[in-house]
Short mmCIF file of C-alpha atoms in Angstrom, two decimals:
data_model
loop_
_atom_site.label_atom_id
_atom_site.label_comp_id
_atom_site.label_asym_id
_atom_site.label_seq_id
_atom_site.Cartn_x
_atom_site.Cartn_y
_atom_site.Cartn_z
CA MET A 1 -34.68 -142.19 127.67
CA ALA A 2 -31.38 -143.83 126.60
CA GLY A 3 -31.07 -143.60 122.48
CA VAL A 4 -32.98 -140.52 122.28
CA THR A 5 -31.83 -137.51 119.91
CA VAL A 6 -30.26 -134.64 121.82
CA ILE A 7 -30.55 -131.18 120.08
CA LYS A 8 -28.01 -128.56 120.72
CA ILE A 9 -29.20 -124.73 119.75
CA ASN A 10 -25.69 -122.57 119.56
CA ALA A 11 -27.84 -118.93 119.48
CA ILE A 12 -25.77 -116.83 117.88
CA THR A 13 -26.27 -112.88 118.00
CA VAL A 14 -25.59 -111.44 115.10
CA PRO A 15 -25.72 -107.56 114.34
CA THR A 16 -28.21 -107.41 110.58
CA SER A 17 -25.18 -106.34 109.13
CA ALA A 18 -22.50 -108.81 109.89
CA GLY A 19 -25.69 -111.60 109.10
CA ASP A 20 -24.69 -112.20 105.47
CA GLU A 21 -21.09 -112.70 106.90
CA LEU A 22 -22.19 -115.60 109.43
CA ALA A 23 -23.73 -117.56 106.87
CA HIS A 24 -20.42 -116.94 104.13
CA ARG A 25 -18.27 -118.38 107.50
CA PHE A 26 -20.93 -121.46 107.89
CA ALA A 27 -20.89 -122.00 104.46
CA LYS A 28 -16.80 -122.69 104.01
CA ARG A 29 -17.00 -125.16 106.67
CA ALA A 30 -20.13 -126.98 105.38
CA GLY A 31 -20.23 -131.05 105.81
CA ALA A 32 -17.48 -130.40 108.48
CA VAL A 33 -19.21 -132.36 111.38
CA ASP A 34 -21.28 -134.80 108.93
CA GLY A 35 -18.51 -138.05 109.73
CA GLN A 36 -18.40 -137.47 113.77
CA GLU A 37 -19.91 -140.58 114.95
CA GLY A 38 -23.47 -140.01 116.25
CA PHE A 39 -24.11 -136.79 114.28
CA GLU A 40 -27.82 -136.46 113.02
CA GLY A 41 -27.75 -133.31 111.10
CA PHE A 42 -27.42 -129.38 111.39
CA GLU A 43 -29.20 -126.47 110.28
CA LEU A 44 -28.43 -123.12 110.15
CA LEU A 45 -31.41 -120.83 110.61
CA LYS A 46 -31.42 -116.93 110.04
CA PRO A 47 -34.03 -114.74 111.58
CA THR A 48 -36.80 -113.69 109.19
CA ASP A 49 -38.20 -111.11 111.43
CA ASP A 50 -36.37 -108.03 113.75
CA ARG A 51 -34.31 -110.94 116.18
CA GLU A 52 -30.50 -110.76 115.93
CA GLN A 53 -30.63 -114.21 117.18
CA TRP A 54 -29.47 -117.19 114.41
CA LEU A 55 -29.91 -120.82 115.12
CA VAL A 56 -27.06 -123.27 114.60
CA VAL A 57 -29.34 -126.22 115.83
CA THR A 58 -27.18 -129.52 115.34
CA ARG A 59 -28.61 -133.25 116.54
CA TRP A 60 -26.92 -136.42 117.98
CA ARG A 61 -27.68 -139.55 118.52
CA ASP A 62 -27.05 -139.07 122.82
CA GLU A 63 -24.99 -136.88 124.72
CA GLU A 64 -21.73 -138.61 124.58
CA SER A 65 -21.99 -138.09 120.98
CA PHE A 66 -21.52 -134.53 121.46
CA GLN A 67 -19.43 -134.71 123.91
CA ALA A 68 -16.75 -136.86 122.07
CA TRP A 69 -17.40 -134.34 119.35
CA LEU A 70 -16.47 -131.06 121.25
CA SER A 71 -13.29 -132.66 122.72
CA SER A 72 -12.05 -133.75 118.89
CA PRO A 73 -9.34 -132.04 116.67
CA ALA A 74 -12.55 -132.03 114.44
CA PHE A 75 -14.08 -129.49 116.49
CA GLY A 76 -11.13 -127.44 116.91
CA HIS A 77 -10.47 -127.66 113.14
CA GLY A 78 -13.65 -127.12 112.33
CA HIS A 79 -13.66 -124.00 114.09
CA ARG A 80 -10.88 -122.23 112.78
CA SER A 81 -10.86 -120.29 110.22
CA GLU A 82 -8.93 -120.99 106.66
CA SER A 83 -6.67 -117.97 107.68
CA GLU A 84 -5.90 -119.58 110.93
CA ARG A 85 -5.32 -123.00 109.28
CA SER A 86 -2.92 -121.88 106.98
CA GLY A 87 -0.91 -119.43 110.17
CA GLY A 88 -2.87 -116.25 109.61
CA GLU A 89 -5.05 -114.15 112.28
CA ALA A 90 -8.12 -115.31 113.02
CA PRO A 91 -10.81 -112.33 111.90
CA LYS A 92 -13.24 -110.31 113.80
CA PRO A 93 -16.06 -111.96 115.53
CA VAL A 94 -19.12 -111.42 113.80
CA SER A 95 -21.26 -112.61 116.86
CA THR A 96 -21.62 -109.99 120.25
CA HIS A 97 -22.71 -113.42 122.23
CA SER A 98 -23.68 -116.45 122.10
CA GLU A 99 -24.98 -119.70 124.16
CA VAL A 100 -25.71 -122.92 124.08
CA TRP A 101 -29.38 -124.54 124.92
CA SER A 102 -29.88 -128.38 124.92
CA TYR A 103 -32.81 -130.17 124.55
CA GLU A 104 -34.19 -133.61 123.65
CA VAL A 105 -37.07 -134.70 121.75
CA ALA A 106 -40.55 -135.10 123.51
CA ASP A 107 -43.08 -135.71 120.56
CA LEU A 108 -42.57 -135.84 117.26
CA SER A 109 -45.08 -136.13 114.12
CA GLN A 110 -43.38 -136.46 110.79
CA GLY A 111 -46.04 -135.33 108.42
#
């Protein structure tokens, strides 16, 4: 289906003790992807149960838009820390694992 919104979910495993740091790092780069062609939205979902998986949910106009962002300088810049951007070392990762899931909307209700 052409023109169907594409959903990309980065499931990031983060020990409970490091969750606040993950949220802080995302807050520091808030809006970095907003101007990317085909970008439709972003959510950082924090677990409210015993899970250690945080979900980074992005919505894209199509797969091509997502792939264009992945290969753009903006992607690399947005995934470097402030320290790295100013010539310093990268901070220690807070995650222990991550994987990207791909979905498209099969049905929708906007209450």
